[in-house]
Tab-separated table of C-alpha atoms and ligand atoms in Angstrom:
chain	number	residue	atom	x	y	z
A	1	MET	CA	0.000	0.000	0.000
A	2	ASN	CA	1.303	3.468	-0.877
A	3	GLU	CA	1.951	5.796	2.032
A	4	THR	CA	0.248	9.162	2.020
A	5	ARG	CA	2.888	11.892	1.945
A	6	THR	CA	2.879	15.455	3.060
A	7	ASP	CA	3.233	17.962	0.276
A	8	VAL	CA	6.870	16.886	-0.164
A	9	GLU	CA	7.630	18.912	-3.292
A	10	ASN	CA	6.743	22.160	-1.551
A	11	ARG	CA	8.632	21.498	1.657
A	12	VAL	CA	12.255	22.255	2.536
A	13	PHE	CA	14.271	19.473	4.227
A	14	LEU	CA	17.568	20.299	5.942
A	15	ILE	CA	19.851	17.355	6.676
A	16	SER	CA	22.987	17.458	8.810
A	17	GLY	CA	25.428	14.705	7.886
A	18	GLY	CA	23.921	14.699	4.390
A	19	THR	CA	27.201	13.872	2.628
A	20	SER	CA	27.392	10.273	3.799
A	21	GLY	CA	25.694	7.350	5.513
A	22	VAL	CA	22.246	7.778	7.054
A	23	GLY	CA	21.931	11.493	6.191
A	24	LYS	CA	22.796	10.965	2.539
A	25	ALA	CA	20.474	7.946	2.343
A	26	ILE	CA	17.567	10.055	3.632
A	27	ALA	CA	18.490	12.963	1.341
A	28	THR	CA	18.480	10.598	-1.636
A	29	GLY	CA	15.115	9.073	-0.694
A	30	LEU	CA	13.530	12.485	-0.257
A	31	ALA	CA	15.041	13.780	-3.513
A	32	ARG	CA	13.496	10.788	-5.264
A	33	LEU	CA	10.109	12.009	-4.015
A	34	GLY	CA	10.781	15.436	-5.545
A	35	ALA	CA	11.728	17.279	-2.346
A	36	LYS	CA	13.942	20.324	-2.016
A	37	VAL	CA	16.790	18.893	0.065
A	38	VAL	CA	19.489	21.050	1.655
A	39	ILE	CA	22.476	19.198	3.091
A	40	ILE	CA	24.990	20.512	5.583
A	41	SER	CA	28.444	19.492	4.415
A	42	ARG	CA	31.835	20.125	5.913
A	43	SER	CA	33.137	21.745	2.728
A	44	ALA	CA	31.914	23.035	-0.626
A	45	GLU	CA	33.630	20.087	-2.351
A	46	SER	CA	31.938	17.397	-0.272
A	47	GLY	CA	28.569	19.174	-0.531
A	48	LYS	CA	28.787	19.443	-4.310
A	49	ALA	CA	29.983	15.840	-4.678
A	50	ALA	CA	27.113	14.478	-2.558
A	51	LEU	CA	24.530	16.535	-4.448
A	52	LYS	CA	25.933	15.353	-7.779
A	53	ASP	CA	25.461	11.729	-6.656
A	54	ILE	CA	21.966	12.441	-5.370
A	55	SER	CA	20.895	14.180	-8.549
A	56	GLU	CA	22.402	11.453	-10.781
A	57	THR	CA	20.632	8.758	-8.743
A	58	THR	CA	17.250	10.472	-8.521
A	59	GLY	CA	17.049	12.933	-11.423
A	60	ASN	CA	16.206	15.651	-8.868
A	61	SER	CA	18.628	18.560	-9.132
A	62	ARG	CA	16.824	20.914	-6.742
A	63	GLY	CA	19.274	20.057	-3.933
A	64	ASP	CA	21.494	22.596	-2.246
A	65	TRP	CA	24.316	22.600	0.312
A	66	VAL	CA	25.521	24.848	3.098
A	67	ALA	CA	28.906	24.298	4.723
A	68	ALA	CA	29.681	24.026	8.441
A	69	ASP	CA	31.966	22.255	10.846
A	70	LEU	CA	29.310	21.009	13.240
A	71	SER	CA	31.859	20.299	15.970
A	72	LEU	CA	32.180	24.072	16.389
A	73	GLN	CA	29.462	26.217	17.926
A	74	SER	CA	30.733	29.289	16.059
A	75	SER	CA	30.231	27.445	12.774
A	76	ILE	CA	26.738	26.239	13.798
A	77	ARG	CA	25.763	29.813	14.636
A	78	GLU	CA	27.037	31.044	11.257
A	79	VAL	CA	25.342	28.311	9.255
A	80	SER	CA	22.005	28.722	11.026
A	81	ASP	CA	22.070	32.458	10.276
A	82	MET	CA	22.932	31.672	6.663
A	83	ILE	CA	20.053	29.178	6.388
A	84	LYS	CA	17.641	31.825	7.637
A	85	ARG	CA	18.924	34.302	5.067
A	86	LYS	CA	18.942	31.820	2.196
A	87	TYR	CA	15.600	30.030	2.590
A	88	ASP	CA	12.124	31.389	3.281
A	89	GLN	CA	10.905	28.294	5.066
A	90	LEU	CA	12.155	25.160	6.784
A	91	HIS	CA	9.785	22.247	7.314
A	92	VAL	CA	12.006	19.368	8.389
A	93	LEU	CA	15.353	19.212	10.157
A	94	VAL	CA	17.089	15.840	10.151
A	95	ASN	CA	19.832	15.546	12.768
A	96	ALA	CA	21.932	12.802	11.187
A	97	CYS	CA	25.522	13.940	11.570
A	98	GLY	CA	27.653	11.750	13.786
A	99	ALA	CA	31.177	10.513	14.303
A	100	ILE	CA	33.183	8.149	16.470
A	101	TYR	CA	36.567	9.189	17.836
A	102	PHE	CA	38.440	6.294	19.345
A	103	LYS	CA	40.941	8.639	21.020
A	104	LYS	CA	39.963	11.612	23.168
A	105	GLU	CA	40.085	14.850	21.157
A	106	LEU	CA	39.050	18.382	22.011
A	107	THR	CA	37.632	20.921	19.582
A	108	ALA	CA	39.234	24.355	19.233
A	109	GLU	CA	36.430	25.475	21.605
A	110	GLY	CA	37.605	23.022	24.273
A	111	ILE	CA	34.717	20.521	24.043
A	112	ASP	CA	35.119	16.769	23.681
A	113	ARG	CA	34.895	16.315	19.900
A	114	MET	CA	32.554	13.329	19.923
A	115	PHE	CA	30.170	14.969	22.392
A	116	ALA	CA	30.300	18.169	20.319
A	117	VAL	CA	29.392	16.396	17.055
A	118	ASN	CA	26.980	13.756	18.376
A	119	VAL	CA	25.048	15.777	20.938
A	120	LEU	CA	25.774	19.502	21.172
A	121	SER	CA	25.575	20.067	17.406
A	122	HIS	CA	22.022	18.702	17.370
A	123	TYR	CA	21.027	20.693	20.441
A	124	LEU	CA	22.428	23.976	19.141
A	125	LEU	CA	21.453	23.667	15.472
A	126	THR	CA	17.897	22.681	16.382
A	127	ASN	CA	17.502	25.516	18.887
A	128	ARG	CA	18.927	28.062	16.461
A	129	LEU	CA	16.407	26.966	13.805
A	130	LEU	CA	13.356	26.401	16.008
A	131	ASP	CA	11.786	29.789	15.277
A	132	MET	CA	12.045	29.142	11.527
A	133	LEU	CA	10.523	25.662	11.969
A	134	GLN	CA	7.707	27.105	14.095
A	135	GLU	CA	6.935	29.738	11.465
A	136	SER	CA	6.907	27.097	8.700
A	137	GLY	CA	4.834	24.563	10.702
A	138	PRO	CA	3.626	21.896	10.619
A	139	ALA	CA	7.300	21.008	10.906
A	140	ARG	CA	9.401	18.103	12.180
A	141	VAL	CA	12.744	17.501	13.842
A	142	VAL	CA	13.958	13.944	13.322
A	143	THR	CA	17.043	12.730	15.162
A	144	VAL	CA	19.059	9.627	14.315
A	145	SER	CA	19.522	7.208	17.200
A	146	GLY	CA	20.656	3.593	17.267
A	147	ASN	CA	19.524	0.028	17.660
A	148	PRO	CA	17.003	-0.246	20.530
A	149	ARG	CA	18.657	-3.518	21.557
A	150	PHE	CA	21.625	-1.437	22.736
A	151	MET	CA	19.438	0.911	24.744
A	152	LYS	CA	18.146	-1.430	27.429
A	153	ASN	CA	20.008	0.496	30.117
A	154	PRO	CA	20.757	3.964	28.732
A	155	VAL	CA	22.802	5.390	31.599
A	156	ILE	CA	24.301	8.878	31.197
A	157	ASN	CA	27.035	9.984	33.583
A	158	PHE	CA	26.094	13.635	34.006
A	159	GLU	CA	29.055	14.163	36.322
A	160	ASP	CA	31.477	13.373	33.485
A	161	ILE	CA	29.465	13.626	30.295
A	162	GLN	CA	32.526	14.531	28.199
A	163	MET	CA	34.372	11.541	29.659
A	164	GLU	CA	37.331	13.494	30.948
A	165	HIS	CA	38.352	10.534	33.130
A	166	GLN	CA	39.167	7.160	31.592
A	167	TYR	CA	38.060	7.909	28.049
A	168	SER	CA	36.909	4.957	25.981
A	169	GLY	CA	35.772	5.593	22.394
A	170	MET	CA	33.062	2.934	22.468
A	171	ARG	CA	31.696	3.960	25.883
A	172	ALA	CA	31.729	7.615	24.844
A	173	ALA	CA	29.968	6.712	21.567
A	174	ASN	CA	27.252	4.817	23.472
A	175	GLN	CA	26.778	7.626	25.949
A	176	SER	CA	26.491	10.182	23.153
A	177	LEU	CA	23.915	7.944	21.479
A	178	PHE	CA	21.842	7.837	24.679
A	179	ALA	CA	22.187	11.590	25.166
A	180	ARG	CA	21.147	12.348	21.592
A	181	THR	CA	18.077	10.141	21.959
A	182	LEU	CA	17.179	11.783	25.262
A	183	PHE	CA	17.619	15.179	23.595
A	184	ALA	CA	14.967	14.223	21.009
A	185	PHE	CA	12.495	13.260	23.785
A	186	GLU	CA	13.158	16.364	25.884
A	187	LEU	CA	12.738	18.540	22.797
A	188	ALA	CA	9.390	16.829	22.149
A	189	LYS	CA	8.234	17.697	25.687
A	190	ARG	CA	9.202	21.309	25.186
A	191	LEU	CA	7.414	21.388	21.815
A	192	GLU	CA	4.091	20.004	23.064
A	193	GLY	CA	1.198	22.097	21.791
A	194	THR	CA	3.279	23.735	19.047
A	195	ARG	CA	3.372	23.067	15.303
A	196	VAL	CA	6.761	21.291	15.501
A	197	THR	CA	7.350	17.659	16.518
A	198	SER	CA	10.476	15.779	17.563
A	199	ASN	CA	11.068	12.047	17.151
A	200	ALA	CA	14.038	9.679	17.225
A	201	PHE	CA	14.684	6.582	15.134
A	202	HIS	CA	16.907	3.606	14.484
A	203	PRO	CA	17.984	3.811	10.832
A	204	GLY	CA	18.685	0.087	10.456
A	205	PHE	CA	22.048	-0.811	8.973
A	206	VAL	CA	22.934	1.744	6.336
A	207	LYS	CA	26.105	2.053	4.237
A	208	SER	CA	28.414	4.203	6.323
A	209	ASN	CA	31.733	5.950	6.646
A	210	LEU	CA	31.608	5.916	10.438
A	211	SER	CA	34.705	3.746	10.787
A	212	ARG	CA	36.965	6.393	9.217
A	213	ASN	CA	38.600	7.203	12.586
A	214	ALA	CA	38.715	3.576	13.716
A	215	PRO	CA	41.825	1.414	14.204
A	216	TRP	CA	43.098	-0.121	10.948
A	217	TYR	CA	41.581	-3.585	11.555
A	218	LEU	CA	38.078	-2.088	11.854
A	219	ARG	CA	38.654	0.101	8.798
A	220	LEU	CA	39.622	-3.028	6.840
A	221	ALA	CA	36.286	-4.633	7.673
A	222	ALA	CA	34.244	-1.584	6.625
A	223	PRO	CA	34.079	-2.257	2.842
A	224	LEU	CA	32.859	-5.804	3.549
A	225	MET	CA	30.168	-4.556	5.912
A	226	ASN	CA	29.131	-1.818	3.487
A	227	ALA	CA	28.800	-4.363	0.688
A	228	THR	CA	26.140	-6.211	2.683
A	229	VAL	CA	23.973	-3.298	3.834
A	230	LYS	CA	21.616	-0.915	2.070
A	231	ALA	CA	22.301	2.629	0.905
A	232	GLU	CA	18.667	3.547	1.614
A	233	CYS	CA	16.944	4.612	4.808
A	234	GLY	CA	13.217	3.994	4.384
A	235	ILE	CA	12.413	4.781	8.005
A	236	GLY	CA	14.136	8.175	7.723
A	237	VAL	CA	12.139	9.030	4.604
A	238	TYR	CA	8.943	7.825	6.300
A	239	LEU	CA	9.460	9.902	9.448
A	240	THR	CA	10.234	13.046	7.493
A	241	SER	CA	7.424	12.788	4.951
A	242	ALA	CA	4.562	10.443	5.894
A	243	LYS	CA	1.257	12.185	6.556
A	244	GLU	CA	-0.017	9.583	9.040
A	245	ILE	CA	2.620	10.454	11.631
A	246	GLU	CA	2.334	14.210	11.266
A	247	HIS	CA	1.339	14.526	14.939
A	248	ALA	CA	3.656	11.874	16.403
A	249	ASN	CA	5.806	13.568	19.012
A	250	GLY	CA	8.377	12.170	21.460
A	251	VAL	CA	8.259	8.762	19.795
A	252	PHE	CA	11.056	6.290	19.015
A	253	PHE	CA	10.649	4.306	15.792
A	254	ASP	CA	12.732	1.289	14.872
A	255	ASP	CA	13.726	0.599	11.280
A	256	LYS	CA	10.495	-1.405	10.713
A	257	LYS	CA	8.322	1.593	11.714
A	258	GLN	CA	7.507	-0.027	15.046
A	259	ILE	CA	7.248	2.240	18.077
A	260	VAL	CA	9.644	1.242	20.881
A	261	PRO	CA	9.097	2.795	24.352
A	262	ILE	CA	12.707	3.869	24.909
A	263	GLN	CA	11.576	7.044	26.753
A	264	THR	CA	10.588	5.041	29.802
A	265	LYS	CA	14.135	3.742	30.184
A	266	PHE	CA	15.521	7.150	31.114
A	267	ASP	CA	15.381	8.477	34.666
A	268	GLU	CA	12.694	11.038	35.451
A	269	GLY	CA	14.230	14.482	35.059
A	270	ALA	CA	17.199	13.252	33.000
A	271	GLY	CA	16.028	15.116	29.888
A	272	ASN	CA	15.813	18.400	31.757
A	273	LYS	CA	19.259	17.771	33.245
A	274	LEU	CA	20.721	17.178	29.796
A	275	TRP	CA	19.023	20.277	28.410
A	276	THR	CA	20.415	22.465	31.208
A	277	LEU	CA	23.878	20.993	30.681
A	278	CYS	CA	23.783	21.639	26.912
A	279	GLU	CA	22.439	25.135	27.534
A	280	GLY	CA	25.384	25.835	29.849
A	281	LEU	CA	27.927	24.488	27.373
A	282	THR	CA	26.568	26.541	24.476
A	283	SER	CA	25.850	29.880	26.137
B	301	NAP	N1	24.979	3.666	9.420
B	301	NAP	C1	24.293	2.931	10.258
B	301	NAP	O1	23.976	1.772	9.969
B	301	NAP	C2	23.864	3.481	11.589
B	301	NAP	C3	23.072	2.664	12.418
B	301	NAP	C4	22.653	3.171	13.653
B	301	NAP	C5	23.008	4.455	14.028
B	301	NAP	N2	23.782	5.220	13.204
B	301	NAP	C6	24.169	6.548	13.688
B	301	NAP	O2	23.990	7.520	12.688
B	301	NAP	C7	24.960	8.560	12.837
B	301	NAP	C8	25.585	8.812	11.474
B	301	NAP	O3	26.223	7.600	11.075
B	301	NAP	P1	26.546	7.334	9.550
B	301	NAP	O4	26.599	5.868	9.400
B	301	NAP	O5	25.665	8.139	8.687
B	301	NAP	O6	28.051	7.905	9.498
B	301	NAP	P2	28.863	8.540	8.281
B	301	NAP	O7	28.634	7.752	7.026
B	301	NAP	O8	30.240	8.687	8.776
B	301	NAP	O9	28.189	9.969	8.089
B	301	NAP	C9	28.348	10.943	9.092
B	301	NAP	C10	27.972	12.297	8.548
B	301	NAP	O10	28.187	13.266	9.579
B	301	NAP	C11	29.027	14.296	9.053
B	301	NAP	N3	29.903	14.895	10.064
B	301	NAP	C12	30.696	14.270	10.963
B	301	NAP	N4	31.402	15.184	11.673
B	301	NAP	C13	31.039	16.406	11.197
B	301	NAP	C14	31.412	17.735	11.490
B	301	NAP	N5	32.317	18.027	12.443
B	301	NAP	N6	30.844	18.732	10.797
B	301	NAP	C15	29.933	18.488	9.827
B	301	NAP	N7	29.538	17.240	9.495
B	301	NAP	C16	30.090	16.221	10.172
B	301	NAP	C17	29.884	13.588	8.009
B	301	NAP	O11	30.446	14.549	7.152
B	301	NAP	P3	31.844	14.236	6.400
B	301	NAP	O12	31.444	13.338	5.266
B	301	NAP	O13	32.358	15.559	5.997
B	301	NAP	O14	32.718	13.556	7.416
B	301	NAP	C18	28.831	12.705	7.352
B	301	NAP	O15	28.039	13.444	6.454
B	301	NAP	C19	25.981	8.069	13.865
B	301	NAP	O16	25.809	8.757	15.069
B	301	NAP	C20	25.641	6.592	14.034
B	301	NAP	O17	25.854	6.144	15.355
B	301	NAP	C21	24.225	4.766	12.003
């Protein structure tokens, strides 16, 4: 059965992480439906290259790019201002950028790089664009999460959220995944009664470049893994464009469109705690 879509061709979709992996897969799916897709790329070259691929694959050449280093708050502030100048409306924001750093790194602004990219970038970009989304409503914020099987006990150490003591790349990646998911739920609470919704989702296994900073033996395995997984993200396209879930808010969807009650796994008040922490780190 065909899904009923929102008026995709007349809506603007902004996708962070749109040059690769989940973000690019969603951008491609939406472009195939005729959407105006804007991707945030790290450089003009990578933005143009991704859009060329998307337009060759889909025949839709309406795509556009804006450049930002999303690990830096200064760059997020600049790009959000630019987006407001460049486009009249914004209907959907997809928070899909992400990275794994196996060794502890700090940004030039002194923030743990993985936390900056995987959590703070989504918090700050979304908040900077919320007024535009509200004005363009009904609008959606859709945030990439992970496999619900790995979220049975989503503990966040608020005392050391940037893992300054005993850094482990995998533990930090998991914690940032939990925090990003919690961010999507807390945003939903704060958006209740408005024309903007916020949901999180597991993309399934999608062709990815995530292992680029991994040790050599994991990088060697990446082409094999990529050969066996899809370059599409149906759930991402569904959440950004399906009419039937226009009012879904604060919901976690798995890659089969099933709702999974991940929200209940977080401590009461954890979302507010995370929000206050992100607010402090970005003010
Ligand atoms: N792929 C999967 O199967 C899968 C499954 C579950 C969850 N996820 C989650 O989805 C997220 C994205 O994974 P992915 O597989 O799409 O990874 P990916 O292929 O590496 O794509 C990551 C995207 O984020 C962008 N990005 C990273 N750091 C950035 C920065 N500082 N500034 C601007 N853009 C930046 C990358 O841009 P560049 O190309 O310029 O680096 C790229 O477009 C991750 O958090 C991952 O945990 C993925």
